[in-house]
Backbone as CSV, one residue per row, in Angstrom:
resi,resn,N_x,N_y,N_z,CA_x,CA_y,CA_z,C_x,C_y,C_z
1,UNK,43.605,86.096,82.269,43.690,87.271,81.388,42.607,87.174,80.320
2,UNK,41.960,88.298,80.040,40.904,88.331,79.040,41.505,88.439,77.646
3,UNK,41.318,87.390,76.825,41.859,87.382,75.478,40.784,87.627,74.428
4,UNK,39.620,88.029,74.833,38.554,88.271,73.869,38.861,89.515,73.058
5,UNK,38.487,89.471,71.768,38.722,90.603,70.884,37.740,91.730,71.184
6,UNK,38.213,92.971,71.109,37.251,94.068,71.080,36.407,93.965,69.819
7,UNK,35.224,94.523,69.876,34.370,94.633,68.689,34.698,95.933,67.967
8,UNK,34.784,95.854,66.658,34.965,97.056,65.848,33.583,97.571,65.463
9,UNK,33.295,98.821,65.798,32.034,99.455,65.444,32.332,100.539,64.413
10,UNK,31.720,100.413,63.241,31.987,101.279,62.100,30.835,102.263,61.909
11,UNK,31.162,103.539,61.807,30.154,104.597,61.692,30.373,105.339,60.370
12,UNK,29.380,105.308,59.507,29.517,105.892,58.167,29.338,107.403,58.183
13,UNK,29.608,108.019,57.061,29.521,109.461,56.933,28.202,109.936,56.371
14,UNK,28.174,111.221,56.005,26.986,111.815,55.396,26.840,111.330,53.959
15,UNK,25.601,111.345,53.465,25.278,110.903,52.105,25.805,109.484,51.847
16,UNK,25.623,108.644,52.853,26.144,107.284,52.784,25.307,106.389,53.680
17,UNK,25.680,105.116,53.732,25.087,104.184,54.686,26.152,103.173,55.086
18,UNK,25.749,102.167,55.845,26.715,101.203,56.367,27.454,100.421,55.306
19,UNK,26.921,100.377,54.083,27.600,99.648,53.015,28.905,100.324,52.598
20,UNK,29.141,101.542,53.064,30.432,102.200,52.814,31.603,101.331,53.268
21,UNK,31.347,100.490,54.269,32.413,99.685,54.867,32.500,98.283,54.272
22,UNK,31.780,98.022,53.194,31.658,96.651,52.692,32.987,96.017,52.297
23,UNK,33.994,96.807,51.936,35.286,96.230,51.547,36.278,96.169,52.699
24,UNK,36.034,96.933,53.746,36.872,96.857,54.940,36.455,95.678,55.809
25,UNK,35.155,95.464,55.922,34.623,94.445,56.829,35.219,93.056,56.597
26,UNK,35.340,92.566,55.348,35.883,91.214,55.178,37.295,91.044,55.728
27,UNK,38.138,92.049,55.641,39.488,91.945,56.188,39.452,91.721,57.697
28,UNK,38.496,92.339,58.370,38.365,92.174,59.813,37.744,90.835,60.161
29,UNK,36.670,90.475,59.456,36.017,89.193,59.725,36.958,88.024,59.486
30,UNK,37.809,88.125,58.483,38.754,87.047,58.188,39.787,86.861,59.284
31,UNK,39.930,87.851,60.160,40.799,87.740,61.329,40.030,87.288,62.565
32,UNK,38.737,86.984,62.400,37.925,86.563,63.535,37.504,87.698,64.445
33,UNK,37.543,88.919,63.931,37.214,90.094,64.724,35.729,90.402,64.581
34,UNK,34.991,90.538,65.672,33.578,90.911,65.574,33.428,92.349,65.087
35,UNK,32.466,92.560,64.189,32.275,93.866,63.561,30.793,94.215,63.565
36,UNK,30.496,95.480,63.828,29.137,96.011,63.722,29.212,97.287,62.894
37,UNK,28.371,97.395,61.870,28.267,98.627,61.087,26.971,99.327,61.459
38,UNK,27.087,100.538,61.961,25.923,101.323,62.374,25.226,101.886,61.135
39,UNK,23.895,101.897,61.168,23.116,102.558,60.112,22.557,103.862,60.705
40,UNK,23.277,104.947,60.456,22.842,106.235,60.985,21.702,106.811,60.153
41,UNK,20.734,107.465,60.778,19.660,108.104,60.021,20.103,109.383,59.321
42,UNK,21.217,109.964,59.736,21.741,111.254,59.246,20.667,112.343,59.274
43,UNK,19.905,112.341,60.342,18.853,113.342,60.539,19.247,114.397,61.565
44,UNK,20.196,114.072,62.439,20.731,115.027,63.393,21.917,114.371,64.076
45,UNK,22.766,115.203,64.679,23.877,114.647,65.444,23.343,113.786,66.582
46,UNK,22.336,114.273,67.294,21.800,113.532,68.442,21.254,112.171,68.029
47,UNK,20.551,112.128,66.901,19.952,110.863,66.475,20.999,109.898,65.932
48,UNK,22.036,110.426,65.296,23.122,109.552,64.853,23.907,109.006,66.050
49,UNK,24.124,109.853,67.039,24.799,109.382,68.261,23.940,108.322,68.953
50,UNK,22.634,108.522,68.978,21.742,107.538,69.606,21.805,106.203,68.886
51,UNK,21.869,106.231,67.552,21.981,104.979,66.793,23.285,104.264,67.109
52,UNK,24.359,105.032,67.224,25.650,104.445,67.577,25.628,103.922,69.002
53,UNK,24.983,104.655,69.901,24.906,104.214,71.297,24.134,102.908,71.417
54,UNK,23.085,102.741,70.608,22.351,101.460,70.640,23.262,100.304,70.262
55,UNK,24.125,100.529,69.282,25.081,99.482,68.901,26.045,99.194,70.045
56,UNK,26.530,100.238,70.696,27.453,100.049,71.818,26.772,99.321,72.972
57,UNK,25.523,99.659,73.242,24.790,99.041,74.349,24.615,97.533,74.150
58,UNK,24.579,97.102,72.897,24.356,95.688,72.599,25.634,94.859,72.686
59,UNK,26.759,95.506,72.897,28.058,94.822,72.933,28.500,94.672,74.386
60,UNK,28.944,93.476,74.736,29.326,93.215,76.130,30.750,93.652,76.441
61,UNK,31.640,93.486,75.492,33.044,93.774,75.752,33.470,95.153,75.294
62,UNK,34.781,95.299,75.105,35.346,96.581,74.706,35.166,96.824,73.212
63,UNK,35.386,98.069,72.815,35.073,98.502,71.452,36.197,99.379,70.903
64,UNK,36.503,99.193,69.642,37.266,100.163,68.862,36.259,100.834,67.935
65,UNK,36.105,102.141,68.075,35.064,102.888,67.369,35.700,103.638,66.198
66,UNK,35.124,103.431,65.009,35.704,103.960,63.771,34.682,104.846,63.077
67,UNK,35.097,106.047,62.669,34.180,106.951,61.988,34.760,107.491,60.705
68,UNK,33.950,107.534,59.668,34.347,108.131,58.387,33.631,109.454,58.198
69,UNK,34.383,110.500,57.839,33.805,111.778,57.446,32.922,112.352,58.573
70,UNK,31.639,112.599,58.283,30.692,113.050,59.312,30.682,112.095,60.499
71,UNK,30.912,110.820,60.258,30.945,109.842,61.338,31.985,110.155,62.398
72,UNK,32.997,110.964,62.049,33.967,111.375,63.044,33.347,112.226,64.140
73,UNK,32.396,113.087,63.761,31.689,113.876,64.770,30.847,112.968,65.658
74,UNK,30.254,111.952,65.045,29.412,111.019,65.797,30.242,110.256,66.819
75,UNK,31.405,109.731,66.409,32.212,108.967,67.363,32.872,109.886,68.389
76,UNK,33.091,111.148,68.021,33.603,112.111,68.996,32.642,112.231,70.171
77,UNK,31.347,112.245,69.878,30.332,112.370,70.925,30.048,111.023,71.598
78,UNK,29.860,109.980,70.792,29.480,108.674,71.342,30.643,107.938,71.989
79,UNK,31.863,108.309,71.631,33.031,107.570,72.097,33.357,107.726,73.560
80,UNK,32.617,108.558,74.279,32.846,108.683,75.725,32.331,107.459,76.478
81,UNK,31.576,106.611,75.816,31.139,105.362,76.446,32.363,104.606,76.967
82,UNK,32.332,104.122,78.215,33.516,103.474,78.791,33.955,102.205,78.066
83,UNK,33.087,101.610,77.251,33.490,100.436,76.477,34.501,100.787,75.392
84,UNK,34.498,102.034,74.961,35.334,102.451,73.831,36.768,102.649,74.311
85,UNK,37.686,101.867,73.735,39.083,101.890,74.156,39.988,102.620,73.170
86,UNK,39.526,102.809,71.935,40.329,103.505,70.931,39.400,104.046,69.863
87,UNK,39.846,105.117,69.190,39.078,105.756,68.132,39.907,105.803,66.860
88,UNK,39.238,105.528,65.738,39.889,105.628,64.425,39.063,106.577,63.561
89,UNK,39.712,107.607,63.054,39.072,108.602,62.203,39.567,108.421,60.775
90,UNK,38.641,108.290,59.833,38.999,108.083,58.430,38.509,109.294,57.635
91,UNK,39.446,110.171,57.241,39.085,111.410,56.537,37.892,112.070,57.228
92,UNK,37.996,112.205,58.545,36.825,112.504,59.368,36.961,113.827,60.109
93,UNK,35.810,114.387,60.427,35.735,115.544,61.309,35.916,115.079,62.756
94,UNK,36.407,115.994,63.591,36.606,115.683,65.006,36.456,116.972,65.805
95,UNK,35.234,117.439,65.984,35.029,118.708,66.688,35.442,118.623,68.152
96,UNK,35.791,119.777,68.702,35.975,119.869,70.139,34.652,120.334,70.750
97,UNK,34.573,120.301,72.062,33.342,120.688,72.737,32.968,122.120,72.338
98,UNK,31.695,122.301,71.958,31.211,123.604,71.548,31.452,123.934,70.093
99,UNK,31.991,122.987,69.347,32.305,123.194,67.935,31.430,122.275,67.087
100,UNK,31.083,122.732,65.895,30.292,121.925,64.968,31.137,121.531,63.757
101,UNK,30.626,120.597,62.976,31.281,120.245,61.722,31.317,121.461,60.804
102,UNK,30.238,122.230,60.789,30.218,123.437,59.976,31.321,124.406,60.363
103,UNK,31.591,124.519,61.657,32.688,125.368,62.115,34.009,124.890,61.535
104,UNK,34.205,123.580,61.513,35.465,123.044,61.006,35.572,123.220,59.493
105,UNK,34.475,123.033,58.793,34.483,123.238,57.341,34.894,124.675,57.012
106,UNK,34.434,125.623,57.813,34.680,127.028,57.539,36.099,127.484,57.765
107,UNK,36.941,126.658,58.373,38.322,127.047,58.659,39.147,127.155,57.385
108,UNK,38.814,126.354,56.385,39.557,126.323,55.128,38.595,126.584,53.967
109,UNK,39.166,126.807,52.798,38.344,126.976,51.614,37.466,125.760,51.375
110,UNK,36.280,125.991,50.852,35.326,124.891,50.643,35.866,123.905,49.611
111,UNK,35.916,122.620,49.934,36.333,121.618,48.960,35.337,121.548,47.800
112,UNK,35.777,121.073,46.634,34.904,121.056,45.450,33.580,120.326,45.656
113,UNK,33.565,119.258,46.430,32.334,118.472,46.588,31.199,119.291,47.171
114,UNK,31.518,120.291,47.984,30.454,121.050,48.630,29.624,121.845,47.626
115,UNK,30.200,122.134,46.463,29.429,122.839,45.430,28.494,121.892,44.674
116,UNK,28.602,120.617,44.963,27.784,119.604,44.276,26.556,119.189,45.095
117,UNK,26.370,119.804,46.250,25.240,119.449,47.110,23.964,120.075,46.565
118,UNK,22.876,119.327,46.618,21.592,119.784,46.087,20.516,119.694,47.168
119,UNK,19.680,120.725,47.249,18.564,120.714,48.187,17.391,119.939,47.603
120,UNK,16.723,119.164,48.483,15.555,118.396,48.045,14.260,119.174,48.180
121,UNK,14.285,120.312,48.867,13.061,121.054,49.136,12.308,120.535,50.331
122,UNK,12.918,119.639,51.088,12.279,119.042,52.261,13.164,119.186,53.499
123,UNK,14.049,120.195,53.485,15.010,120.402,54.565,16.067,119.313,54.628
124,UNK,16.243,118.605,53.514,17.295,117.603,53.406,18.152,117.896,52.180
125,UNK,19.397,117.440,52.248,20.365,117.671,51.181,20.852,116.347,50.609
126,UNK,21.185,116.354,49.320,21.787,115.205,48.654,23.052,115.647,47.919
127,UNK,23.981,114.713,47.777,25.143,114.924,46.935,24.772,114.508,45.513
128,UNK,25.098,115.338,44.539,24.742,115.033,43.159,25.557,113.855,42.630
129,UNK,25.073,113.274,41.561,25.805,112.182,40.908,27.180,112.666,40.483
130,UNK,27.241,113.850,39.861,28.536,114.392,39.450,29.458,114.582,40.647
131,UNK,28.886,114.943,41.784,29.697,115.088,42.980,30.376,113.795,43.369
132,UNK,29.626,112.703,43.337,30.222,111.404,43.662,31.275,111.009,42.637
133,UNK,30.974,111.202,41.369,31.874,110.754,40.308,33.179,111.553,40.300
134,UNK,33.095,112.860,40.492,34.262,113.719,40.304,34.936,114.173,41.591
135,UNK,34.201,114.212,42.707,34.750,114.852,43.897,34.687,114.029,45.180
136,UNK,33.873,113.009,45.236,33.776,112.196,46.451,34.493,110.860,46.267
137,UNK,34.287,110.239,45.127,34.845,108.906,44.882,35.535,108.853,43.526
138,UNK,36.350,109.851,43.259,36.950,109.964,41.933,37.981,108.883,41.617
139,UNK,38.427,108.126,42.624,39.348,107.031,42.345,38.639,105.677,42.278
140,UNK,37.322,105.693,42.211,36.542,104.489,41.948,36.025,104.534,40.514
141,UNK,35.729,103.385,39.925,35.096,103.398,38.603,33.801,104.206,38.633
142,UNK,33.494,104.857,37.531,32.313,105.719,37.484,31.042,104.982,37.886
143,UNK,30.914,103.707,37.458,29.674,102.987,37.770,29.543,102.751,39.270
144,UNK,30.665,102.553,39.960,30.603,102.382,41.405,30.245,103.703,42.093
145,UNK,30.812,104.792,41.612,30.483,106.095,42.182,29.006,106.416,41.987
146,UNK,28.448,106.018,40.856,27.025,106.260,40.595,26.140,105.428,41.525
147,UNK,26.589,104.243,41.865,25.835,103.433,42.834,25.821,104.134,44.188
148,UNK,26.930,104.717,44.581,26.970,105.454,45.848,25.953,106.582,45.853
149,UNK,25.796,107.239,44.714,24.802,108.311,44.626,23.388,107.773,44.800
150,UNK,23.142,106.581,44.281,21.809,105.987,44.363,21.465,105.579,45.786
151,UNK,22.422,105.004,46.506,22.119,104.452,47.838,22.295,105.481,48.960
152,UNK,22.720,106.685,48.647,22.980,107.674,49.692,21.731,107.970,50.520
153,UNK,21.966,108.248,51.799,20.896,108.720,52.673,20.934,110.246,52.668
154,UNK,19.806,110.920,52.483,19.801,112.382,52.531,20.193,112.880,53.923
155,UNK,20.798,114.062,53.951,21.292,114.652,55.194,20.432,115.847,55.585
156,UNK,19.991,115.882,56.837,19.222,117.026,57.313,20.063,118.298,57.216
157,UNK,19.456,119.380,56.752,20.182,120.625,56.512,20.813,121.192,57.776
158,UNK,20.216,120.930,58.922,20.701,121.524,60.172,21.859,120.756,60.816
159,UNK,22.147,119.570,60.281,23.057,118.655,60.975,24.447,119.241,61.182
160,UNK,25.030,119.834,60.153,26.403,120.319,60.266,26.532,121.519,61.198
161,UNK,25.404,122.103,61.614,25.446,123.228,62.540,25.349,122.823,63.995
162,UNK,25.131,121.543,64.266,24.952,121.079,65.641,26.294,120.905,66.341
163,UNK,26.387,121.436,67.531,27.661,121.470,68.243,27.845,120.246,69.143
164,UNK,29.055,119.775,69.184,29.418,118.624,70.012,29.475,119.049,71.479
165,UNK,28.973,118.208,72.355,28.969,118.512,73.794,29.968,117.675,74.586
166,UNK,30.603,116.701,73.942,31.686,115.947,74.568,32.646,115.533,73.467
167,UNK,33.906,115.366,73.816,34.922,115.044,72.809,35.761,113.875,73.304
168,UNK,35.387,112.680,72.869,36.041,111.466,73.350,37.519,111.410,72.982
169,UNK,37.901,112.063,71.881,39.293,111.968,71.437,40.267,112.626,72.420
170,UNK,39.761,113.436,73.333,40.651,114.047,74.323,41.089,113.056,75.391
171,UNK,40.410,111.911,75.489,40.693,110.958,76.569,40.863,109.527,76.055
172,UNK,41.053,109.346,74.744,41.233,108.025,74.154,42.441,108.049,73.223
173,UNK,43.105,106.909,73.035,44.116,106.840,71.975,43.433,106.933,70.609
174,UNK,44.065,107.660,69.692,43.441,107.962,68.411,44.332,107.587,67.237
175,UNK,43.670,107.147,66.169,44.325,106.894,64.877,43.601,107.738,63.829
176,UNK,44.341,108.228,62.850,43.719,109.072,61.822,44.257,108.673,60.451
177,UNK,43.340,108.429,59.516,43.681,108.141,58.122,43.379,109.389,57.299
178,UNK,44.416,110.032,56.789,44.276,111.210,55.935,44.185,110.760,54.480
179,UNK,43.197,111.261,53.747,43.091,111.021,52.301,43.710,112.218,51.588
180,UNK,44.871,112.009,50.980,45.606,113.143,50.424,45.000,113.679,49.127
181,UNK,44.099,112.920,48.493,43.447,113.384,47.266,41.987,113.756,47.535
182,UNK,41.671,114.031,48.770,40.291,114.290,49.175,39.778,115.594,48.568
183,UNK,38.588,115.527,47.959,37.932,116.702,47.389,36.599,116.980,48.091
184,UNK,36.395,116.307,49.241,35.171,116.488,50.020,35.444,117.083,51.397
185,UNK,36.542,116.711,52.014,36.980,117.275,53.292,38.400,117.782,53.110
186,UNK,38.641,119.020,53.492,39.952,119.639,53.305,41.079,118.755,53.845
187,UNK,42.081,118.521,53.005,43.237,117.729,53.436,43.988,118.461,54.544
188,UNK,44.116,119.777,54.417,44.788,120.552,55.471,44.037,120.414,56.794
189,UNK,42.706,120.453,56.734,41.916,120.284,57.951,42.161,118.909,58.551
190,UNK,42.171,117.871,57.730,42.410,116.517,58.238,43.731,116.452,58.994
191,UNK,44.765,117.028,58.403,46.077,116.985,59.051,46.078,117.778,60.349
192,UNK,45.411,118.918,60.361,45.333,119.719,61.578,44.592,118.990,62.688
193,UNK,43.484,118.333,62.337,42.715,117.608,63.342,43.519,116.441,63.902
194,UNK,44.197,115.710,63.013,45.007,114.573,63.457,46.109,115.028,64.408
195,UNK,46.727,116.169,64.094,47.782,116.692,64.967,47.201,117.151,66.300
196,UNK,46.032,117.798,66.267,45.416,118.295,67.498,45.099,117.155,68.456
197,UNK,44.627,116.033,67.922,44.269,114.917,68.795,45.453,113.992,69.077
198,UNK,46.643,114.383,68.582,47.853,113.588,68.782,47.641,112.146,68.320
199,UNK,47.017,112.024,67.169,46.701,110.707,66.618,47.922,110.075,65.955
200,UNK,47.879,108.769,65.845,48.828,108.052,64.996,48.299,108.185,63.563
201,UNK,49.092,108.780,62.689,48.607,109.225,61.381,49.100,108.322,60.268
202,UNK,48.164,107.966,59.388,48.487,107.274,58.135,47.945,108.118,56.997
203,UNK,48.774,108.404,56.004,48.313,109.149,54.835,48.200,108.200,53.646
204,UNK,47.047,108.245,52.984,46.792,107.411,51.815,46.529,108.291,50.605
205,UNK,47.099,107.937,49.483,46.826,108.667,48.241,45.496,108.169,47.707
206,UNK,44.428,108.734,48.269,43.085,108.231,47.991,42.096,109.380,48.019
207,UNK,40.941,109.127,47.407,39.818,110.059,47.483,39.220,110.025,48.884
208,UNK,38.134,110.749,49.044,37.413,110.733,50.314,36.955,109.325,50.676
209,UNK,36.787,108.469,49.672,36.281,107.114,49.902,37.409,106.087,49.955
210,UNK,38.445,106.373,50.723,39.550,105.416,50.871,39.068,104.075,51.391
211,UNK,37.999,104.072,52.163,37.474,102.818,52.707,36.939,101.898,51.615
212,UNK,36.689,102.433,50.413,36.304,101.610,49.266,37.438,101.449,48.258
213,UNK,38.257,102.479,48.093,39.326,102.401,47.088,40.601,101.781,47.628
214,UNK,40.842,101.894,48.940,42.027,101.308,49.572,41.627,100.621,50.885
215,UNK,40.687,99.663,50.816,40.141,99.075,52.046,41.158,98.314,52.874
216,UNK,42.120,97.677,52.224,43.103,96.910,52.982,43.952,97.835,53.846
217,UNK,44.317,98.980,53.291,45.115,99.934,54.059,44.320,100.504,55.227
218,UNK,43.039,100.791,55.017,42.191,101.283,56.101,42.024,100.202,57.167
219,UNK,41.791,98.967,56.732,41.661,97.864,57.686,42.929,97.684,58.504
220,UNK,44.087,97.905,57.882,45.346,97.752,58.587,45.466,98.758,59.733
221,UNK,44.991,99.982,59.518,45.003,100.979,60.590,44.083,100.540,61.732
222,UNK,42.918,100.009,61.386,41.997,99.515,62.415,42.638,98.371,63.198
223,UNK,43.363,97.498,62.494,44.062,96.414,63.179,45.114,96.956,64.152
224,UNK,45.779,98.022,63.771,46.753,98.628,64.683,46.069,99.148,65.939
225,UNK,44.914,99.764,65.770,44.166,100.251,66.926,43.700,99.085,67.796
226,UNK,43.271,98.013,67.157,42.865,96.819,67.901,44.018,96.243,68.699
227,UNK,45.190,96.206,68.095,46.357,95.667,68.795,46.656,96.481,70.044
228,UNK,46.518,97.790,69.946,46.777,98.641,71.102,45.711,98.465,72.177
229,UNK,44.476,98.196,71.744,43.377,98.009,72.694,43.388,96.620,73.307
230,UNK,44.143,95.687,72.691,44.211,94.305,73.164,45.671,93.907,73.225
231,UNK,46.388,94.243,74.291,47.833,94.018,74.347,48.250,92.591,74.082
232,UNK,47.438,91.595,74.466,47.837,90.205,74.276,47.802,89.804,72.816
233,UNK,47.244,90.667,71.941,47.187,90.351,70.517,47.947,91.391,69.688
234,UNK,49.094,91.842,70.227,49.848,92.863,69.522,50.282,92.407,68.144
235,UNK,50.396,91.104,67.932,50.823,90.596,66.629,49.847,90.918,65.514
236,UNK,48.593,91.272,65.862,47.610,91.629,64.833,48.115,92.748,63.942
237,UNK,48.885,93.662,64.494,49.299,94.833,63.740,50.293,94.482,62.654
238,UNK,50.952,93.286,62.757,51.980,92.943,61.800,51.602,91.773,60.915
239,UNK,50.444,91.176,61.152,50.016,90.050,60.327,49.586,90.553,58.967
240,UNK,50.073,89.921,57.901,49.656,90.310,56.560,48.192,89.964,56.352
241,UNK,47.449,90.900,55.738,46.034,90.645,55.477,45.921,89.733,54.272
């Protein structure tokens, strides 16, 4: 029997980079779980999927694929790789085939963070400092939220209009972490998406950045997905972090 752990592959959201996962990663590494954090260019859906696919190609065994925010669209497309055994969405978009993130945003009233986006004049967008402090990471100390603004990767203006051509969540077991205090992605949308994909749902009283403000709780959901993907290690889901 194969007792090797699946690798956890973490996919960050828009206006972010792989360091978004810096507080979740230690909880996984301390359990001996291999982890890879993808560095998406956030220049297009296709290019972000390609970056994630390169990470998947480098892994020999099975994978639990995790996406935050915009990263949910990326794992929706990239997760059809046969190595992927489970998907975890963290306050994330999850389009169906022929649907874009922009389509999903338009279903509900625009969250406050969207009014904080600024154009660079180069066909790229940035989230303002005030956006991070008040609407994206409002449950983090202000100085930490300001660091997020500094390290953010600009997002190509066309990205949210690109439509998904495959939807891995229709054929994989899914977990969804809803951020109930989210001011960047509609909470109602998160709940609707989680219900549509028949995900195992965890609700956290957290901002959009639950992976930084409540990393242990987010890691615990990933451990549950790992346990399901690795039946011989079901005890992972109940081990205290």
